[in-house]
CSV table of C-alpha atoms in Angstrom, one decimal:
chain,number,residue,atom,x,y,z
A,143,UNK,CA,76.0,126.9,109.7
A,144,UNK,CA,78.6,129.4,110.9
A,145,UNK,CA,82.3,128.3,109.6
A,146,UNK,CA,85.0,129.2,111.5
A,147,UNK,CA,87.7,130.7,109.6
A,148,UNK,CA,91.1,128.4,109.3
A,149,UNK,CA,93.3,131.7,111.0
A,150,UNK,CA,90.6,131.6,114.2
A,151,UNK,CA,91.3,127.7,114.6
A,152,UNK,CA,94.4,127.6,114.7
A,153,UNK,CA,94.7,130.3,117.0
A,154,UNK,CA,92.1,128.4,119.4
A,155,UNK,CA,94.2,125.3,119.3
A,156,UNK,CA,97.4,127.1,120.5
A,157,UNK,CA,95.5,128.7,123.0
A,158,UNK,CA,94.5,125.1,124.3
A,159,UNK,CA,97.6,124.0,124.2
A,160,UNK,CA,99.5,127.2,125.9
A,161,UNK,CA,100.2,124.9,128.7
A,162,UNK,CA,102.7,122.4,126.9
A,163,UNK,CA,105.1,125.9,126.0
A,164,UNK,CA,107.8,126.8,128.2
A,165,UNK,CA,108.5,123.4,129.7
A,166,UNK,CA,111.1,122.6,131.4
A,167,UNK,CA,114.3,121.5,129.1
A,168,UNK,CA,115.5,117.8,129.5
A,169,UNK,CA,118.5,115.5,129.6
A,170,UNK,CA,118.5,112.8,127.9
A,171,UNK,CA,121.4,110.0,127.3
A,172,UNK,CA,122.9,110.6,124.0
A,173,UNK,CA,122.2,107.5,122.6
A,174,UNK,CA,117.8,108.2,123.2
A,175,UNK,CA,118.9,111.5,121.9
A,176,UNK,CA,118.5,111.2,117.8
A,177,UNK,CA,116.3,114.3,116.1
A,178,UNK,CA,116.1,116.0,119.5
A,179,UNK,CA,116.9,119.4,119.4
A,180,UNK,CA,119.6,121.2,122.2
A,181,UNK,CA,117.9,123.8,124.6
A,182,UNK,CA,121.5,125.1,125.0
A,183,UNK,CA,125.4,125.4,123.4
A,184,UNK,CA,127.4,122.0,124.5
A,185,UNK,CA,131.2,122.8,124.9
A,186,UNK,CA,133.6,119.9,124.7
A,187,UNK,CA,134.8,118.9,128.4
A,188,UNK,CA,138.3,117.7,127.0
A,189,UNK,CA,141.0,118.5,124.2
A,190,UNK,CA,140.0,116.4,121.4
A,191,UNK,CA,141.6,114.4,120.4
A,192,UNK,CA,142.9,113.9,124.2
A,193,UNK,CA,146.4,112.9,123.6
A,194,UNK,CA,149.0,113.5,120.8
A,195,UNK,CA,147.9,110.2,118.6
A,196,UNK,CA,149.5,108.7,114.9
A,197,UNK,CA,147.1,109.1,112.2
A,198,UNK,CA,148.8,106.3,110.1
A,199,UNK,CA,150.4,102.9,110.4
A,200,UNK,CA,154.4,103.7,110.5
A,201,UNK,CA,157.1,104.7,112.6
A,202,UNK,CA,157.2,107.2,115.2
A,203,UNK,CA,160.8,109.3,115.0
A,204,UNK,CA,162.6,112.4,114.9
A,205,UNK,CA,162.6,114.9,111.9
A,206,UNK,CA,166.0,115.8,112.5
A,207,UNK,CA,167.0,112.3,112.1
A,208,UNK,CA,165.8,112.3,108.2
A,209,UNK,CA,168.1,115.2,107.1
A,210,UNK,CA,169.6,112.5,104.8
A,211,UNK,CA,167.4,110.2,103.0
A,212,UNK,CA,167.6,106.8,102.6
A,213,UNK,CA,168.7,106.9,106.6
A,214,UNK,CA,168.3,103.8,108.6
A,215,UNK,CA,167.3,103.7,112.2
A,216,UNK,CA,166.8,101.1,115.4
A,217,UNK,CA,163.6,100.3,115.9
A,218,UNK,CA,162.8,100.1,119.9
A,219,UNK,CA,159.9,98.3,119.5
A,220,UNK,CA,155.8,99.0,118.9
A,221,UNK,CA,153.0,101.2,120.5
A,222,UNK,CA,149.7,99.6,119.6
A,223,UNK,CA,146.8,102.0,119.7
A,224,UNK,CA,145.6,102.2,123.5
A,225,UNK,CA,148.7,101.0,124.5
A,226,UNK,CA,151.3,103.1,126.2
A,227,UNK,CA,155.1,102.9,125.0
A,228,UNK,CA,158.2,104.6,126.1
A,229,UNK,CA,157.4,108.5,127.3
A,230,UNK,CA,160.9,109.7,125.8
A,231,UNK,CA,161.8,108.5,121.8
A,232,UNK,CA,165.4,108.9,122.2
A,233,UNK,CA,167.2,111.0,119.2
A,234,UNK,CA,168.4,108.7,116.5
A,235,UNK,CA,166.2,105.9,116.7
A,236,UNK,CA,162.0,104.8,115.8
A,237,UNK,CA,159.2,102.6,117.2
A,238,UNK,CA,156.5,101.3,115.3
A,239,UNK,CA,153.2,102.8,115.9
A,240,UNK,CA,149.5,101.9,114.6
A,241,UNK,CA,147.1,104.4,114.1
A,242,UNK,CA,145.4,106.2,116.9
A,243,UNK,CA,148.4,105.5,119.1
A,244,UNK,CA,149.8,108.0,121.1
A,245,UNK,CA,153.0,109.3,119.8
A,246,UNK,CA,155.8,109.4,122.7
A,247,UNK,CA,157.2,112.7,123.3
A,248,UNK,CA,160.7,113.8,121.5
A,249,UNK,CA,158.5,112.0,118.4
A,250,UNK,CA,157.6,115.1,116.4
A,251,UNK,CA,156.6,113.0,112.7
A,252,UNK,CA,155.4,109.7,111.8
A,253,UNK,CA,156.8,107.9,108.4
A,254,UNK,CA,154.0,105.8,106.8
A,255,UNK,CA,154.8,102.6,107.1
A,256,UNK,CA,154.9,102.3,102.7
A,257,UNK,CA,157.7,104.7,103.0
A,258,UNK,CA,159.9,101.8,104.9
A,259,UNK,CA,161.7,99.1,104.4
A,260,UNK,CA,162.6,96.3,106.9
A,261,UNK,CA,166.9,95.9,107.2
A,262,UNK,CA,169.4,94.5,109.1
A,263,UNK,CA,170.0,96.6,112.5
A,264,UNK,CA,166.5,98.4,112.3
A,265,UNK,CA,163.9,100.0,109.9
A,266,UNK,CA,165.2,102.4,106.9
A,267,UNK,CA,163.8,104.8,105.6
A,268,UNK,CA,163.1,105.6,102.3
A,269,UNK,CA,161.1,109.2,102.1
A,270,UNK,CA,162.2,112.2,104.0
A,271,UNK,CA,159.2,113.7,106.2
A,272,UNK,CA,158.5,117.1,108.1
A,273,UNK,CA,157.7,117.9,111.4
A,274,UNK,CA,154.2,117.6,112.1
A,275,UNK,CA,153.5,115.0,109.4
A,276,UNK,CA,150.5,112.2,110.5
A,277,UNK,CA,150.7,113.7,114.0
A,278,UNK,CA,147.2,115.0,115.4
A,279,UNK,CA,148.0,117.0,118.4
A,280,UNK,CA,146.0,117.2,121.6
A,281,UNK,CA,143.2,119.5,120.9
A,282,UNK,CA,143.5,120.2,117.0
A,283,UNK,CA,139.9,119.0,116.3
A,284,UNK,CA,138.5,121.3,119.4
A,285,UNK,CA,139.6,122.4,122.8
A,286,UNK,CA,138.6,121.7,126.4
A,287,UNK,CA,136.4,124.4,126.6
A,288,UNK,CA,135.7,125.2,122.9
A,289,UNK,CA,131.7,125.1,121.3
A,290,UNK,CA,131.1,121.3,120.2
A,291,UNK,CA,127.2,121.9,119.6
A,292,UNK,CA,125.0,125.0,119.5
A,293,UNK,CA,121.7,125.9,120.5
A,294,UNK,CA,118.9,124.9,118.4
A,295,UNK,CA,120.7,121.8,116.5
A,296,UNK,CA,118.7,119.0,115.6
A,297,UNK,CA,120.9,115.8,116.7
A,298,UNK,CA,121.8,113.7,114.0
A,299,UNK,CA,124.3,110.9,114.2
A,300,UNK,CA,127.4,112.9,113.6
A,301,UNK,CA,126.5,115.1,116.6
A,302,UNK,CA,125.9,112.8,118.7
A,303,UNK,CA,129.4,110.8,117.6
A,304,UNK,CA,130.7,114.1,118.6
A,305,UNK,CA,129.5,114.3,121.9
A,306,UNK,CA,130.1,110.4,122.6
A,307,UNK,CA,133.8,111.4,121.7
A,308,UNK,CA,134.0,114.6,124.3
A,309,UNK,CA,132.8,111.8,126.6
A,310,UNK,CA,129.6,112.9,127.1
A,311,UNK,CA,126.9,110.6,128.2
A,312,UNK,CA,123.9,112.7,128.1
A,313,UNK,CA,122.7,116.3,126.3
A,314,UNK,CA,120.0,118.7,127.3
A,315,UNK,CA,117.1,118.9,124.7
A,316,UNK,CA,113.8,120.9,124.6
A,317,UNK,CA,111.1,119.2,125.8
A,318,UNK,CA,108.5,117.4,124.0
A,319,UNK,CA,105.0,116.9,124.1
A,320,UNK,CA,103.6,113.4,124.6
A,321,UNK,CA,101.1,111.8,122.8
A,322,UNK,CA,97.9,109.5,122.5
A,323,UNK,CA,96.4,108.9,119.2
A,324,UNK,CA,93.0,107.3,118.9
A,325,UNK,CA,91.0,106.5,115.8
A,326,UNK,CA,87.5,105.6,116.4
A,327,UNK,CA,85.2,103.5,114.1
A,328,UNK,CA,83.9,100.2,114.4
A,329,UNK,CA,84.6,99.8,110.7
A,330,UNK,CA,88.1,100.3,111.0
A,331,UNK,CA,90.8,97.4,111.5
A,332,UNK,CA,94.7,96.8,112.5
A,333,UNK,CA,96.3,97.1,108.8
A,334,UNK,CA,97.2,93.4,107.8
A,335,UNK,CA,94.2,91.9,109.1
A,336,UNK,CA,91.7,90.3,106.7
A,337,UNK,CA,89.3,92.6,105.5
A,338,UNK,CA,85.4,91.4,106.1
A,339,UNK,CA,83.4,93.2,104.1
A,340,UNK,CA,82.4,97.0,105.6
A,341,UNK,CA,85.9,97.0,107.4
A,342,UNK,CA,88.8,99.2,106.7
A,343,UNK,CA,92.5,99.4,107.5
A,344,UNK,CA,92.8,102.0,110.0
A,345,UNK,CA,95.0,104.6,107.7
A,346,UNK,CA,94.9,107.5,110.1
A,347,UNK,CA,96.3,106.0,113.3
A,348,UNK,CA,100.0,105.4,111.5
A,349,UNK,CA,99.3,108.6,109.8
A,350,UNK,CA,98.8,110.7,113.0
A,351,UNK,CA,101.5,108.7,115.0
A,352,UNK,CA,104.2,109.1,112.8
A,353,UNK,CA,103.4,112.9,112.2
A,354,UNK,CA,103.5,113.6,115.5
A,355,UNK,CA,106.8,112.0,115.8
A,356,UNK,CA,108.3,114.1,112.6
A,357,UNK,CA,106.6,116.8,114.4
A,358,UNK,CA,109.2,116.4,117.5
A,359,UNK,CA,106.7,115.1,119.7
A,360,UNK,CA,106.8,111.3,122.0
A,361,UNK,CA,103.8,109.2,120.9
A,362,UNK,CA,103.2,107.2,124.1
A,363,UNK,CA,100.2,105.5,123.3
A,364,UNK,CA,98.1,104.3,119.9
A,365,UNK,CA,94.7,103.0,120.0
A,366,UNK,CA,91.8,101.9,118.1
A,367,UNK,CA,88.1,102.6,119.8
A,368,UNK,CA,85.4,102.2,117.9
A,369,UNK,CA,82.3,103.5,118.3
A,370,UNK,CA,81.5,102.7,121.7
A,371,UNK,CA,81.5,106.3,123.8
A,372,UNK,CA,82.5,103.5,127.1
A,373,UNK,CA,85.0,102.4,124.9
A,374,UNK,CA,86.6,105.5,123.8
A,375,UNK,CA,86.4,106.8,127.4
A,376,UNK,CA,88.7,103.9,128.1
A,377,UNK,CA,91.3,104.8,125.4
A,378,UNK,CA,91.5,108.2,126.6
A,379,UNK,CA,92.2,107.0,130.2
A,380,UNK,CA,94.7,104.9,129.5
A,381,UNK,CA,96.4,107.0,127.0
A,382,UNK,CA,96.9,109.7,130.2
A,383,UNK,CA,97.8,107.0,132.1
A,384,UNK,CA,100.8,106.1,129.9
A,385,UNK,CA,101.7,109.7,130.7
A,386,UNK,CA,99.9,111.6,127.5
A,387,UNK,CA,99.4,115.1,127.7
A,388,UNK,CA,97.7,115.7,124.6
A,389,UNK,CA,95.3,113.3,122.7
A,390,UNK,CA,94.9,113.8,119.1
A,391,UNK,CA,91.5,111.8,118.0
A,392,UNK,CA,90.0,111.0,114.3
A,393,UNK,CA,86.5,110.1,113.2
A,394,UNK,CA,83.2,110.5,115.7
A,395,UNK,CA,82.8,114.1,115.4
A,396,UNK,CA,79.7,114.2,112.9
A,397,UNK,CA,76.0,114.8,113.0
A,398,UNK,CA,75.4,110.8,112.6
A,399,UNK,CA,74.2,108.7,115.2
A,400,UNK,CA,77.2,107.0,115.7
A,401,UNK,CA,79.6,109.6,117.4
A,402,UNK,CA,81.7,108.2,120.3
A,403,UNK,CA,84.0,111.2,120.2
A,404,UNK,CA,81.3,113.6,120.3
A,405,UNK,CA,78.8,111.6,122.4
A,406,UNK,CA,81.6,111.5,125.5
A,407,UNK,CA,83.2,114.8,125.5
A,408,UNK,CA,80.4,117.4,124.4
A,409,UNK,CA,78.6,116.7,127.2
A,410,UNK,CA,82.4,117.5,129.1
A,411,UNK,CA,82.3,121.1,127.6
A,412,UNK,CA,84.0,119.8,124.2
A,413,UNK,CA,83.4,122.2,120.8
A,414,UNK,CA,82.4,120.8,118.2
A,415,UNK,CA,81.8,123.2,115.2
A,416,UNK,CA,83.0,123.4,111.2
A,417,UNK,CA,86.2,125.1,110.0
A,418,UNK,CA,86.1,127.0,106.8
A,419,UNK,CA,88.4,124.2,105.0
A,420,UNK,CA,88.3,121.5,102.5
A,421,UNK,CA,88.8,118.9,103.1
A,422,UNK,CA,88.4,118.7,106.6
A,423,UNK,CA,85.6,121.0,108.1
A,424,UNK,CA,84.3,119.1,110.9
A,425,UNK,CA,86.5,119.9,113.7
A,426,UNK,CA,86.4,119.5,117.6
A,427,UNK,CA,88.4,120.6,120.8
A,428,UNK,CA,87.8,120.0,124.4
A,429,UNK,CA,89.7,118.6,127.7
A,430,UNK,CA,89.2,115.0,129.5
A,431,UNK,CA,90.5,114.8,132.8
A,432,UNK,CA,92.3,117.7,132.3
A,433,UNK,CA,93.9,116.9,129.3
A,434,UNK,CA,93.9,118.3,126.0
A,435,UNK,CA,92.1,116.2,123.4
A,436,UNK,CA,92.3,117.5,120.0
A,437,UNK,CA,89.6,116.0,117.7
A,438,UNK,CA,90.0,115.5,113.9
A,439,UNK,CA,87.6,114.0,111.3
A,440,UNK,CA,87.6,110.1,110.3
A,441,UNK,CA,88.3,110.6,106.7
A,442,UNK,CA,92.2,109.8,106.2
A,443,UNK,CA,93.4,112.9,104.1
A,444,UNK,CA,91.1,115.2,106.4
A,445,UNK,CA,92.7,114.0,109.5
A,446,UNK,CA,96.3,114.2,107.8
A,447,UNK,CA,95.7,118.0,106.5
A,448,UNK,CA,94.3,119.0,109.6
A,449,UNK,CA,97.5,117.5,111.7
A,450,UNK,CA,99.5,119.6,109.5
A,451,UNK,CA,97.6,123.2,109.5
A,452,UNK,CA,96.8,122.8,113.0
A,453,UNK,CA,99.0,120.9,115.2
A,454,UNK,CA,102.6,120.2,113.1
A,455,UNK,CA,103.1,123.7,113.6
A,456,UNK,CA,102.6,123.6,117.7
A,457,UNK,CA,104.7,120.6,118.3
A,458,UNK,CA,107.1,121.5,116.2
A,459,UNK,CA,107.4,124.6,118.0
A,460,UNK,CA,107.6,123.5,121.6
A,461,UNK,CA,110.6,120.9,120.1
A,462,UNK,CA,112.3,123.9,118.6
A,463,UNK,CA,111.8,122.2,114.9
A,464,UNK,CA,112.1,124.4,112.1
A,465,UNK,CA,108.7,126.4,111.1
A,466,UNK,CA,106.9,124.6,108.2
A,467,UNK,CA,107.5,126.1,105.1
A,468,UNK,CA,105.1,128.1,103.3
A,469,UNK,CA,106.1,129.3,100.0
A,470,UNK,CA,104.8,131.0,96.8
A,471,UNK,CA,104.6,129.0,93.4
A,472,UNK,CA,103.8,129.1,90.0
A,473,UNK,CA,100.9,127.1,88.9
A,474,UNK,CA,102.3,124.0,86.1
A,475,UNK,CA,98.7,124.0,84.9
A,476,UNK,CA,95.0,125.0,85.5
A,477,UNK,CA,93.1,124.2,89.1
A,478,UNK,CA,89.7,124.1,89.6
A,479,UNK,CA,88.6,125.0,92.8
A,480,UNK,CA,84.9,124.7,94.6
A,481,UNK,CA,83.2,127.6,95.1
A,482,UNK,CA,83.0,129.4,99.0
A,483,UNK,CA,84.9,126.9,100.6
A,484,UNK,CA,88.5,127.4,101.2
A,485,UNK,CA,90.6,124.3,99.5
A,486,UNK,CA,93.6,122.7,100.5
A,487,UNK,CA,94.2,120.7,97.5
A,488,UNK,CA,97.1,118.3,97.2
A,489,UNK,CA,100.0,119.5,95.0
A,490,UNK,CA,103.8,118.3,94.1
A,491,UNK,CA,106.6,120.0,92.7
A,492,UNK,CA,107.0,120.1,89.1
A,493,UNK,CA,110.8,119.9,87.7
A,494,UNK,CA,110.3,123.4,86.0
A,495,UNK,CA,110.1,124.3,89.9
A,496,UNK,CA,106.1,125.3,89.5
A,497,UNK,CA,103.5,123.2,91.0
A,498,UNK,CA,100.6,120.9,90.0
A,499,UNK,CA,97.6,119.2,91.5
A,500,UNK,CA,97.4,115.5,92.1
A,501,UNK,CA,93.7,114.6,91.8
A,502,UNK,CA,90.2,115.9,93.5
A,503,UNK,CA,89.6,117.5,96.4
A,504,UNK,CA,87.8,114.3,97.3
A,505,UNK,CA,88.9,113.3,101.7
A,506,UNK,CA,89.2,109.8,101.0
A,507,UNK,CA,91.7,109.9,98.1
A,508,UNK,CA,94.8,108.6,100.4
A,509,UNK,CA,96.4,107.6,97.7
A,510,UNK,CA,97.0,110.6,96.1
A,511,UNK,CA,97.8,112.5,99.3
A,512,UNK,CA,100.8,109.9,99.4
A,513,UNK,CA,101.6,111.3,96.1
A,514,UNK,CA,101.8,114.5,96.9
A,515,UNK,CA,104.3,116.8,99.1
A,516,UNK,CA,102.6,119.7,99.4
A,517,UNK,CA,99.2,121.4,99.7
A,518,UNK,CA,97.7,124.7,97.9
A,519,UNK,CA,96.2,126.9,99.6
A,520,UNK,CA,93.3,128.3,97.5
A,521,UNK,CA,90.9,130.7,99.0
A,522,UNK,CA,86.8,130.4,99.4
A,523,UNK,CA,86.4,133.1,96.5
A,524,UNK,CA,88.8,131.6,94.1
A,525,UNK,CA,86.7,129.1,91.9
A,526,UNK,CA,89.5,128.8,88.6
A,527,UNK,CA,92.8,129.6,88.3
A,528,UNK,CA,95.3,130.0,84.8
A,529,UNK,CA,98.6,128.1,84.7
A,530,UNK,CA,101.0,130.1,85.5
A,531,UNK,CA,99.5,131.7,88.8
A,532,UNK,CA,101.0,132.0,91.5
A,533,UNK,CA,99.8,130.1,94.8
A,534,UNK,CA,100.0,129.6,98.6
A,535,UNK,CA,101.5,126.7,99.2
A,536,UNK,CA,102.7,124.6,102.6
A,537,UNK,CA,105.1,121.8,102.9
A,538,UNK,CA,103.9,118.9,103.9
């Protein structure tokens, strides 16, 4: 049986989904706008902050009336923040202010309120201050005008209470692609339901969702299909119908009898062939109703490895994520690897910095995939190799 090399794959899923580049950037309100990524530079609309404000609790006054310390002054009574108070402080006297108020003009320093003491005929003060002091002018954090956010940024809450504070309700953000995941199987089960024997938690439906989502993409539909080809042709309608524009299935794509995915969409022009991988081989691509419909094997660490050579990389392109991360590292201790297949086996980092396996190359070892956070890359005509080697490696 002809393999097709890992390389070739991958390039013939980005060619199916060539489509889903080059969309269209969005707005989106800031607060649906968490690990989104800008499309373009956001410049603050106002001065912040907006208006000359008191950055302690104290007294608003003059520095030239604390030439001589202890000095004692009237007090004229309190600006509260988002009140308003008088727009003049005359010379030669203060008014208590609480943080964030706005400072009146003539008022060029505010005297912590620590540095006071309450007297007869006003407030006296016990610490000399200069101008300036517990002030923030208008405009000292940025300018009206002035780049908040750049290009490229993945929002996280502190960019977004940024843009909230330049008053912005709402960013643009690349586009994302949305999603319908399907596992198929009449074995498999909703997790949390009681097992009968012969049935299993379905594992790669949560597994596919949530990369997708850490991938930058929207997951607008989850399903579970069995192995009913009526059935699956069902899930695959409505996931378009909740507005999916790529469909990422697991399971049905064997040689058994029992292979919905396989079953409905060869017969729609679907491929169905074997990547030169392990785990993972059986692979399949085609279109349903127009749609993309990317088809990955049932086996829970086959469907996860293949999500992340294959389609992680795509989604998180058109989201402008960062690349995944491929890097070169020492091996912690000897690998064995099968011979002319190409293996992805699971790896972690060691604290010496190397890397080391974390059991087989067995697909159904989910466990240990959880264990890992990483995968080497070990190529069809490597069958051992020494500790200390170096190796391909890729994030996962």
């Amino acid at each position: 049986m002809h393999r097709i090399p890992v390389e070739d794959y991958a390039a013939t899923i980005r060619a199916l989904l060539a489509p889903l580049q080059g969309r269209p950037d969005e707005f989106v309100p800031i607060a649906l706008a968490a690990d989104r990524v800008t499309s373009a530079d956001v410049r603050s609309p106002i001065d912040l902050p907006t208006f000359r404000n008191s950055q302690m609790d104290g007294f608003a006054v003059h520095a030239a009336d604390l030439a001589v310390i202890p000095t004692v002054l009237p007090v004229l009574g309190e600006i509260a923040a988002g009140a308003t108070g008088p727009a003049v402080l005359p010379v030669g006297s203060a008014i208590a202010i609480m943080t964030g108020a706005p400072v009146p003009a003539g008022a060029d320093v505010v005297v912590p309120i620590e540095d006071t003491r309450l007297v007869e005929g006003g407030i006296e003060i016990l610490r000399g201050r200069d101008a300036g002091e517990y002030v923030r002018e208008a405009g000292s954090d940025i300018a009206a005008g002035a780049a908040l956010l750049p290009a490229g940024l993945r929002l996280a809450s502190r960019h977004l209470a940024a843009l909230a504070a330049a008053n912005l309700m709402q960013v643009s953000v690349r586009a994302r692609v949305r999603v319908g995941v399907v596992s198929t199987g009449d074995e498999l089960v909703p997790p949390g339901t009681a097992l009968r024997h012969g049935r299993l938690p379905d594992a790669n439906g949560i597994a596919l969702a949530t990369a997708a989502a850490a991938a930058g993409a929207e997951v607008v539909d989850l399903q579970l299909a069995g192995d009913d080809p009526v059935r699956l042709a069902a899930a695959l309608d409505r996931a378009i119908a909740s507005g999916a524009e790529l469909i990422v299935t697991s399971g049905g794509i064997s040689m058994g009898a029992h292979e919905p995915v396989r079953q409905l969409l060869e017969p729609l022009g679907a491929i169905v062939g074997t990547v030169d991988m392990q785990p993972g081989g059986p692979q399949a691509y085609g279109r349903y109703r127009s749609v993309p419909v990317v088809c990955f094997p049932g086996n829970p660490v086959s469907s996860q490895l293949s999500f992340a050579l294959f389609l992680a990389p795509l989604l998180r392109e058109v989201a402008g994520l960062p690349a995944i991360v491929r890097t070169r590292l020492l091996l912690a201790a000897p690998l064995d690897s099968t011979a002319g297949r190409r293996q992805f086996l699971r790896g972690r980092r060691t604290a010496s910095g190397g890397v080391e396996t974390v059991a087989g190359p067995g697909s159904h070892l989910v466990a240990a995939l959880a264990a890992a956070d990483l995968l080497i890359d070990v190529p069809a005509d490597v069958t051992a190799l020494p500790a200390g080697a170096a190796v391909d490696t890729v994030d996962l």
